[in-house]
Short mmCIF file of C-alpha atoms in Angstrom, two decimals:
data_model
loop_
_atom_site.label_atom_id
_atom_site.label_comp_id
_atom_site.label_asym_id
_atom_site.label_seq_id
_atom_site.Cartn_x
_atom_site.Cartn_y
_atom_site.Cartn_z
CA MET A 1 21.05 152.22 -18.03
CA ASP A 2 23.39 154.00 -20.48
CA GLU A 3 26.67 152.54 -21.68
CA ALA A 4 28.77 154.60 -19.24
CA GLY A 5 26.63 153.40 -16.33
CA VAL A 6 27.05 149.79 -17.42
CA LYS A 7 30.83 150.22 -17.56
CA ARG A 8 30.91 151.82 -14.08
CA GLN A 9 28.78 149.04 -12.70
CA SER A 10 31.04 146.45 -14.29
CA ALA A 11 34.20 148.15 -12.99
CA TRP A 12 32.96 147.96 -9.39
CA GLN A 13 31.25 144.59 -9.78
CA GLY A 14 30.51 142.99 -6.43
CA VAL A 15 31.15 146.14 -4.35
CA PRO A 16 28.06 147.28 -2.38
CA PRO A 17 26.99 150.90 -3.03
CA ILE A 18 27.39 151.79 0.66
CA VAL A 19 31.07 150.80 0.50
CA LEU A 20 31.56 153.12 -2.47
CA HIS A 21 29.77 155.89 -0.58
CA CYS A 22 32.12 155.42 2.36
CA LEU A 23 35.11 155.59 0.04
CA LEU A 24 33.73 158.78 -1.53
CA LEU A 25 33.32 160.28 1.95
CA MET A 26 36.96 159.59 2.75
CA VAL A 27 38.21 161.01 -0.55
CA VAL A 28 36.14 164.19 -0.12
CA ALA A 29 37.42 164.61 3.45
CA VAL A 30 41.03 164.46 2.22
CA ALA A 31 40.28 167.01 -0.50
CA VAL A 32 38.63 169.39 1.98
CA CYS A 33 41.52 169.00 4.42
CA VAL A 34 44.22 169.70 1.83
CA ALA A 35 42.26 172.63 0.36
CA THR A 36 41.67 174.16 3.80
CA GLU A 37 45.31 173.83 4.84
CA SER A 38 46.50 175.24 1.51
CA VAL A 39 44.28 178.31 1.85
CA CYS A 40 45.26 178.82 5.50
CA ARG A 41 48.97 178.51 4.79
CA TYR A 42 49.48 180.09 1.37
CA VAL A 43 46.58 182.54 1.07
CA LEU A 44 45.70 183.65 4.60
CA HIS A 45 49.21 182.97 6.01
CA LEU A 46 47.80 181.68 9.29
CA GLY A 47 49.84 179.87 11.95
CA ASP A 48 50.05 176.10 12.22
CA PRO A 49 47.44 174.35 14.36
CA VAL A 50 48.54 171.43 16.50
CA TYR A 51 49.19 168.10 14.75
CA ARG A 52 48.58 169.55 11.33
CA TRP A 53 48.77 167.04 8.47
CA PRO A 54 49.68 166.52 5.67
CA LEU A 55 51.17 170.00 5.25
CA ARG A 56 52.39 170.49 8.83
CA ARG A 57 55.94 171.46 9.68
CA GLU A 58 57.75 170.42 12.85
CA ASN A 59 61.20 170.85 14.29
CA VAL A 60 61.55 167.06 14.62
CA SER A 61 60.32 164.48 12.11
CA PHE A 62 59.08 161.12 13.42
CA PRO A 63 59.26 162.42 17.03
CA ASP A 64 57.95 159.34 18.88
CA LEU A 65 60.89 157.34 17.54
CA VAL A 66 63.66 159.91 17.23
CA ASN A 67 63.21 161.65 20.59
CA PHE A 68 63.99 158.53 22.64
CA TYR A 69 67.13 157.54 20.76
CA PRO A 70 69.62 159.43 23.00
CA ARG A 71 68.05 157.94 26.13
CA PHE A 72 68.45 154.39 24.87
CA LYS A 73 72.21 154.79 24.97
CA TYR A 74 71.78 154.42 28.75
CA LEU A 75 69.59 151.31 28.58
CA HIS A 76 70.41 148.70 31.24
CA THR A 77 71.62 151.44 33.61
CA GLU A 78 70.03 153.74 36.20
CA SER A 79 70.70 156.67 33.88
CA PHE A 80 68.01 155.39 31.52
CA PHE A 81 65.47 156.73 34.02
CA THR A 82 67.38 159.60 35.63
CA TRP A 83 68.92 161.30 32.57
CA THR A 84 67.12 164.62 31.92
CA GLY A 85 68.39 165.30 28.41
CA VAL A 86 65.27 164.38 26.41
CA THR A 87 61.68 163.25 26.80
CA PRO A 88 61.27 160.87 29.75
CA PHE A 89 60.33 157.28 28.96
CA MET A 90 56.63 156.92 29.81
CA TYR A 91 55.77 153.47 28.41
CA PRO A 92 55.57 149.93 29.83
CA ALA A 93 58.86 148.05 29.90
CA THR A 94 57.89 145.82 26.95
CA ALA A 95 57.95 148.87 24.67
CA THR A 96 61.72 149.06 25.07
CA ILE A 97 62.12 145.87 23.02
CA PRO A 98 60.75 147.18 19.67
CA TYR A 99 62.51 150.50 20.26
CA GLU A 100 65.81 148.69 20.79
CA CYS A 101 65.18 146.62 17.65
CA PHE A 102 64.70 149.75 15.55
CA TYR A 103 67.68 151.51 17.15
CA ALA A 104 69.85 148.53 16.27
CA PHE A 105 69.64 149.76 12.65
CA ALA A 106 71.17 153.16 13.48
CA PRO A 107 71.73 155.46 11.67
CA HIS A 108 68.84 154.10 9.60
CA VAL A 109 66.36 154.03 12.49
CA VAL A 110 63.51 155.72 10.64
CA ALA A 111 64.03 153.50 7.60
CA ALA A 112 63.75 150.42 9.83
CA TYR A 113 60.52 151.66 11.35
CA LEU A 114 58.99 152.60 8.01
CA SER A 115 60.01 149.25 6.54
CA PHE A 116 58.13 147.43 9.29
CA ALA A 117 55.13 149.76 9.05
CA PHE A 118 54.78 149.63 5.27
CA GLY A 119 55.48 145.90 5.29
CA SER A 120 52.67 145.29 7.79
CA LEU A 121 50.27 147.50 5.84
CA THR A 122 51.22 145.82 2.56
CA VAL A 123 50.61 142.32 3.93
CA ALA A 124 47.25 143.38 5.39
CA ALA A 125 46.27 145.09 2.14
CA ALA A 126 47.21 142.04 0.06
CA LEU A 127 45.25 139.66 2.29
CA PHE A 128 42.21 141.93 2.28
CA THR A 129 42.39 142.34 -1.50
CA ARG A 130 42.48 138.57 -1.87
CA ALA A 131 39.47 138.22 0.45
CA LEU A 132 37.48 140.67 -1.68
CA PHE A 133 38.53 138.92 -4.88
CA ARG A 134 37.39 135.56 -3.53
CA ARG A 135 34.00 137.12 -2.84
CA GLY A 136 33.50 138.06 -6.48
CA VAL A 137 34.93 141.59 -6.54
CA ARG A 138 37.06 142.34 -9.59
CA LEU A 139 40.75 142.31 -8.71
CA ALA A 140 41.32 145.85 -10.01
CA ALA A 141 38.32 147.14 -8.06
CA ALA A 142 39.43 145.36 -4.89
CA ALA A 143 42.96 146.75 -5.17
CA ALA A 144 41.67 150.27 -5.86
CA LEU A 145 39.29 150.07 -2.91
CA VAL A 146 42.04 148.98 -0.53
CA LEU A 147 44.63 151.46 -1.81
CA LEU A 148 42.29 154.47 -1.70
CA SER A 149 41.07 153.53 1.78
CA LEU A 150 44.63 153.42 3.11
CA LEU A 151 45.64 156.65 1.37
CA CYS A 152 42.59 158.42 2.83
CA CYS A 153 42.99 156.97 6.34
CA TYR A 154 44.17 159.72 8.67
CA PRO A 155 45.25 157.42 11.55
CA VAL A 156 47.69 155.68 9.19
CA TRP A 157 49.35 158.94 8.22
CA PHE A 158 49.28 160.19 11.79
CA ALA A 159 50.95 157.04 13.14
CA LEU A 160 53.59 157.09 10.38
CA GLY A 161 54.24 160.81 10.85
CA GLN A 162 54.78 160.32 14.58
CA ALA A 163 56.61 156.98 14.07
CA ASN A 164 54.46 155.63 16.89
CA LEU A 165 54.60 152.04 18.14
CA GLU A 166 50.82 151.69 17.80
CA ILE A 167 51.46 150.25 14.34
CA ILE A 168 52.97 147.22 16.11
CA VAL A 169 50.01 146.89 18.46
CA TRP A 170 47.66 147.11 15.48
CA ALA A 171 49.57 144.48 13.51
CA PHE A 172 49.52 141.95 16.36
CA ILE A 173 45.87 142.53 17.28
CA ALA A 174 44.79 142.27 13.64
CA GLY A 175 46.89 139.13 13.32
CA GLY A 176 45.37 137.75 16.51
CA ILE A 177 41.85 138.35 15.22
CA ALA A 178 42.70 136.63 11.94
CA LEU A 179 44.15 133.63 13.82
CA PHE A 180 41.10 133.48 16.06
CA LEU A 181 38.70 133.50 13.11
CA THR A 182 40.60 130.64 11.49
CA GLY A 183 40.45 128.51 14.64
CA LYS A 184 44.04 129.05 15.85
CA GLY A 185 43.21 129.90 19.44
CA TYR A 186 46.70 129.60 20.92
CA GLY A 187 48.23 131.79 18.24
CA ALA A 188 45.55 134.41 18.82
CA ALA A 189 46.10 134.23 22.59
CA VAL A 190 49.83 134.85 22.18
CA CYS A 191 49.17 137.87 19.95
CA PHE A 192 46.65 139.34 22.39
CA GLY A 193 48.89 138.62 25.37
CA LEU A 194 51.88 140.24 23.72
CA THR A 195 49.98 143.42 22.95
CA ALA A 196 48.54 143.43 26.49
CA SER A 197 52.12 143.66 27.78
CA LEU A 198 52.60 146.74 25.59
CA LYS A 199 49.22 148.23 26.51
CA ILE A 200 46.99 146.67 29.14
CA TYR A 201 43.70 147.25 27.29
CA PRO A 202 44.14 144.62 24.51
CA VAL A 203 43.77 141.94 27.19
CA LEU A 204 40.04 142.47 26.59
CA PHE A 205 40.36 140.51 23.32
CA LEU A 206 40.89 137.35 25.37
CA VAL A 207 37.14 137.56 25.97
CA LEU A 208 36.74 136.15 22.45
CA LEU A 209 38.34 132.95 23.73
CA LEU A 210 36.54 132.89 27.08
CA VAL A 211 33.15 133.16 25.39
CA ARG A 212 33.94 129.96 23.49
CA ARG A 213 35.21 128.21 26.63
CA GLN A 214 38.74 128.15 25.32
CA TYR A 215 40.07 128.59 28.84
CA ARG A 216 43.48 127.09 28.22
CA GLN A 217 44.08 129.45 25.33
CA ALA A 218 42.95 132.43 27.41
CA ILE A 219 45.30 131.40 30.22
CA ALA A 220 48.09 131.13 27.63
CA GLY A 221 47.37 134.74 26.67
CA VAL A 222 47.57 135.92 30.29
CA VAL A 223 50.80 133.97 30.83
CA THR A 224 52.25 135.51 27.65
CA ALA A 225 51.47 139.01 28.92
CA ALA A 226 53.01 138.26 32.33
CA VAL A 227 56.15 136.63 30.90
CA PHE A 228 56.82 139.43 28.42
CA SER A 229 56.20 142.10 31.07
CA ALA A 230 58.52 140.48 33.60
CA GLY A 231 61.11 139.63 30.98
CA ALA A 232 61.10 143.20 29.70
CA LEU A 233 61.76 144.55 33.20
CA MET A 234 64.76 142.25 33.47
CA PHE A 235 65.87 143.37 29.99
CA VAL A 236 65.66 147.07 30.91
CA GLY A 237 67.67 146.63 34.09
CA PRO A 238 70.00 147.26 35.73
CA THR A 239 67.94 145.17 38.18
CA PHE A 240 64.34 144.01 38.21
CA ALA A 241 63.54 146.27 41.17
CA ALA A 242 65.21 149.33 39.66
CA ALA A 243 63.46 148.83 36.33
CA SER A 244 60.08 148.38 38.04
CA LYS A 245 60.54 151.60 39.98
CA GLY A 246 61.75 153.56 36.96
CA ILE A 247 58.99 152.33 34.63
CA GLN A 248 56.34 153.05 37.26
CA HIS A 249 57.71 156.57 37.69
CA GLY A 250 57.39 157.12 33.93
CA LEU A 251 53.83 155.81 33.88
CA ASP A 252 52.93 158.06 36.82
CA LEU A 253 54.43 161.01 34.94
CA PHE A 254 52.32 160.17 31.88
CA ARG A 255 49.25 160.03 34.10
CA GLN A 256 50.06 163.45 35.51
CA LEU A 257 50.99 165.14 32.22
CA TYR A 258 48.38 163.67 29.86
CA MET A 259 45.52 162.14 31.82
CA LEU A 260 45.06 164.76 34.54
CA THR A 261 45.47 167.89 32.40
CA VAL A 262 43.99 169.55 29.34
CA ARG A 263 46.69 170.03 26.71
CA ASN A 264 46.89 170.88 23.02
CA GLU A 265 47.01 167.13 22.36
CA THR A 266 43.56 166.79 23.95
CA GLY A 267 42.16 167.95 20.61
CA VAL A 268 43.24 164.68 19.01
CA ASP A 269 42.24 162.56 22.01
CA HIS A 270 39.03 160.66 21.22
CA SER A 271 38.60 159.02 24.63
CA LEU A 272 35.47 159.58 26.68
CA PHE A 273 37.60 161.08 29.43
CA ALA A 274 39.04 163.67 27.02
CA LEU A 275 35.48 164.69 26.09
CA PHE A 276 34.71 165.06 29.80
CA LYS A 277 37.84 167.19 30.31
CA ARG A 278 37.06 169.43 27.35
CA ILE A 279 33.56 170.12 28.67
CA PHE A 280 34.14 170.44 32.42
CA TRP A 281 37.85 171.23 32.95
CA ARG A 282 37.99 174.68 31.39
CA HIS A 283 39.66 176.46 34.30
CA ALA A 284 42.34 175.62 36.88
CA ILE A 285 42.18 171.99 37.96
CA ASP A 286 42.70 170.82 41.51
CA PRO A 287 45.29 167.99 41.24
CA HIS A 288 43.77 165.96 44.06
CA GLY A 289 40.25 166.33 42.68
CA ALA A 290 41.43 165.46 39.18
CA SER A 291 43.13 162.30 40.44
CA GLU A 292 40.00 161.20 42.29
CA THR A 293 37.90 161.90 39.17
CA LEU A 294 40.21 159.76 37.05
CA THR A 295 40.08 156.90 39.56
CA LEU A 296 36.28 157.10 39.59
CA TYR A 297 36.21 157.15 35.78
CA LEU A 298 38.41 154.06 35.50
CA GLY A 299 36.21 152.19 37.96
CA LEU A 300 33.04 153.13 36.13
CA MET A 301 34.47 152.10 32.77
CA ALA A 302 35.56 148.74 34.17
CA LEU A 303 32.10 148.12 35.62
CA LEU A 304 30.41 149.26 32.39
CA THR A 305 32.58 146.97 30.28
CA LEU A 306 31.90 144.01 32.55
CA GLY A 307 28.19 144.75 32.61
CA LEU A 308 27.93 145.00 28.84
CA LEU A 309 29.94 141.80 28.39
CA VAL A 310 27.77 139.78 30.74
CA GLY A 311 24.46 141.37 29.90
CA ARG A 312 24.70 141.69 26.14
CA VAL A 313 27.94 140.98 24.28
CA TRP A 314 28.37 137.43 25.59
CA ARG A 315 25.41 136.24 23.50
CA GLN A 316 26.09 138.26 20.35
CA PRO A 317 27.66 137.03 17.09
CA VAL A 318 31.43 136.97 16.90
CA LEU A 319 31.72 140.08 14.73
CA ASN A 320 29.78 142.11 17.30
CA GLN A 321 32.20 140.89 19.95
CA ILE A 322 35.22 141.92 17.86
CA VAL A 323 33.77 145.37 17.21
CA PHE A 324 32.87 145.76 20.89
CA CYS A 325 36.36 144.86 22.09
CA THR A 326 37.95 147.18 19.54
CA VAL A 327 35.75 150.19 20.33
CA VAL A 328 36.15 149.75 24.09
CA CYS A 329 39.95 149.59 23.72
CA VAL A 330 40.08 152.93 21.87
CA LEU A 331 37.19 154.74 23.61
CA PHE A 332 37.31 153.88 27.31
CA PRO A 333 41.01 154.45 28.20
CA PRO A 334 41.60 157.92 29.75
CA THR A 335 43.84 158.91 26.82
CA SER A 336 43.58 157.61 23.27
CA PHE A 337 45.23 159.61 20.52
CA GLU A 338 44.63 159.49 16.78
CA TYR A 339 46.96 156.58 16.04
CA THR A 340 44.85 154.18 18.16
CA LEU A 341 42.12 154.54 15.53
CA LEU A 342 44.21 152.19 13.41
CA HIS A 343 42.21 149.45 15.12
CA VAL A 344 38.98 150.88 13.69
CA LEU A 345 40.51 150.20 10.27
CA THR A 346 40.41 146.48 11.13
CA VAL A 347 36.73 146.76 12.08
CA PHE A 348 36.04 148.70 8.89
CA GLY A 349 37.58 145.92 6.83
CA ALA A 350 35.56 143.22 8.61
CA LEU A 351 32.33 145.15 8.08
CA ILE A 352 33.15 145.62 4.38
CA LEU A 353 33.60 141.86 3.97
CA LEU A 354 30.25 141.27 5.65
CA ALA A 355 28.63 143.90 3.41
CA VAL A 356 30.06 142.21 0.31
CA ASP A 357 28.80 138.80 1.49
CA THR A 358 25.27 140.04 2.14
CA TYR A 359 25.20 142.14 -1.04
CA ARG A 360 26.09 139.08 -3.08
CA THR A 361 23.31 137.00 -1.51
CA GLY A 362 20.71 139.78 -1.46
CA GLN A 363 20.51 139.97 2.33
CA ARG A 364 20.12 143.10 4.42
CA ILE A 365 21.56 143.48 7.92
CA PRO A 366 20.02 146.29 9.98
CA GLY A 367 22.57 148.74 11.30
CA LEU A 368 25.38 147.68 8.96
CA THR A 369 25.11 150.78 6.76
CA ALA A 370 25.24 153.11 9.77
CA MET A 371 28.21 151.24 11.22
CA LEU A 372 30.15 151.46 7.96
CA LEU A 373 29.53 155.21 7.81
CA CYS A 374 30.61 155.62 11.44
CA CYS A 375 33.86 153.79 10.71
CA ALA A 376 34.55 155.81 7.57
CA ALA A 377 33.83 159.11 9.34
CA THR A 378 36.10 158.09 12.23
CA LEU A 379 38.99 157.38 9.86
CA VAL A 380 38.77 160.57 7.78
CA PHE A 381 41.00 163.65 7.92
CA LEU A 382 39.56 166.10 10.47
CA PRO A 383 42.58 168.08 11.74
CA GLU A 384 41.02 171.36 10.62
CA VAL A 385 38.05 171.20 13.03
CA ILE A 386 39.21 174.15 15.14
CA TYR A 387 36.97 176.33 17.32
CA HIS A 388 38.33 179.33 19.26
CA GLY A 389 41.87 178.15 18.60
CA LYS A 390 41.28 174.61 19.89
CA GLN A 391 41.00 171.38 17.95
CA TRP A 392 37.83 169.34 18.42
CA ASP A 393 38.29 166.52 15.91
CA GLY A 394 39.10 164.09 18.71
CA GLN A 395 35.85 164.88 20.47
CA LEU A 396 33.87 164.51 17.24
CA LYS A 397 35.41 161.11 16.68
CA CYS A 398 34.62 160.20 20.28
CA LEU A 399 30.92 160.75 19.53
CA LEU A 400 31.23 158.62 16.38
CA LEU A 401 32.80 155.82 18.43
CA VAL A 402 29.97 156.05 20.95
CA ALA A 403 27.49 155.71 18.08
CA LEU A 404 29.42 152.72 16.73
CA LEU A 405 29.35 151.09 20.17
CA VAL A 406 25.60 151.61 20.52
CA LEU A 407 24.96 150.17 17.06
CA THR A 408 27.15 147.17 17.89
CA LEU A 409 25.14 146.46 21.02
CA ARG A 410 21.84 146.96 19.20
CA TYR A 411 22.17 145.03 15.93
CA PRO A 412 23.52 141.48 15.41
CA LEU A 413 26.11 141.32 12.63
CA GLN A 414 25.37 137.90 11.25
CA ALA A 415 24.43 136.84 7.75
CA ARG A 416 21.99 134.00 7.17
CA PRO A 417 23.72 130.74 6.20
CA THR A 418 23.97 130.11 2.46
CA THR A 419 25.35 127.30 0.33
CA GLU A 420 28.20 129.55 -0.76
CA PRO A 421 31.34 129.64 1.42
CA SER A 422 31.74 133.10 2.93
CA GLY A 423 35.39 132.73 3.86
CA MET A 424 34.75 134.41 7.20
CA VAL A 425 33.35 133.13 10.48
CA THR A 426 30.20 135.07 11.39
CA ARG A 427 28.79 132.99 14.21
CA GLY A 428 29.92 132.67 17.78
#
């Protein structure tokens, strides 16, 4: 090996080649995206596709946060639900709490949101960098790996650009997983229960506790979800009954507008149901038939999840169970936009740590390379995948998530025990 090769090898000491290949894939994807958008905008002078980033222009910046601000002036009154001035509120009642916290910093609402988002990302990046360093990766290399991965992660930019609350869901689920892996079952249960009150699907992570017969902790998670949901309805007001009716109306409206129709946003929807809609719902849709199809889909996904848990996942290593829960939560819901792929970033980090552990000890885990590539490809910039004026990057990422799920069910992610401490639990 020449001197330059020795220096490169030393610079990335301890980092498996597949991790570097994944990082290269993400960097190239960003370069292609920026080059394509630059040519389309400044050379060909083409119009803006939907959800264009990073060079997109919109009438409203940070829309998911800013658009609701006028409505929250009527919080605790009937007008919160009946006022027709801006976008209707189509979230569970618990979502009003973080919104109200951010709005408390008015007129610096966006600054408050970005402070929380960047703070959460910084803490996660620092902890992950430390984990890599403890595994023998040079500090500079670990920091560069983490920084480049975040800069090239499209779901991060998408969530920040929309100012979406998914960053909160991601922070609590990632924190819950970390608490679970360090043996803090009750703390993990509270995190999972809290996020389940924001979005019902994270309740699936309580399976991690049930598998280990931590029934009290799992019950604590369910109680947390119930208490926060009920408390949020009382918080919204003006009465518990009025809030329940108004929130349910908003959720029904979301179901009608986003789940039962094909919209421009469907192009960034990586759920299985969005793939089904893109293939089969090309013409006018019968509302009654669409509703029945959605009900059937939800039932099938529930049965499939239960079947896979009982028949396969229950006996797999803990990392397989974490990946399974994560993929199901972002793939099986009837709508799942780009920002929900933040949770794949957590899986990507866990797989990188496993790859570093096995690379250091000379072990090889079947399927790990393919899973790392699936994660990297799911996180890359693909907003320019447009065919006949429609975006298809969501559907491409749906197929990648399906592949990741199949690989998770097929290959056990567990390193052989060694005398060296791995710093991460890999057995159930």
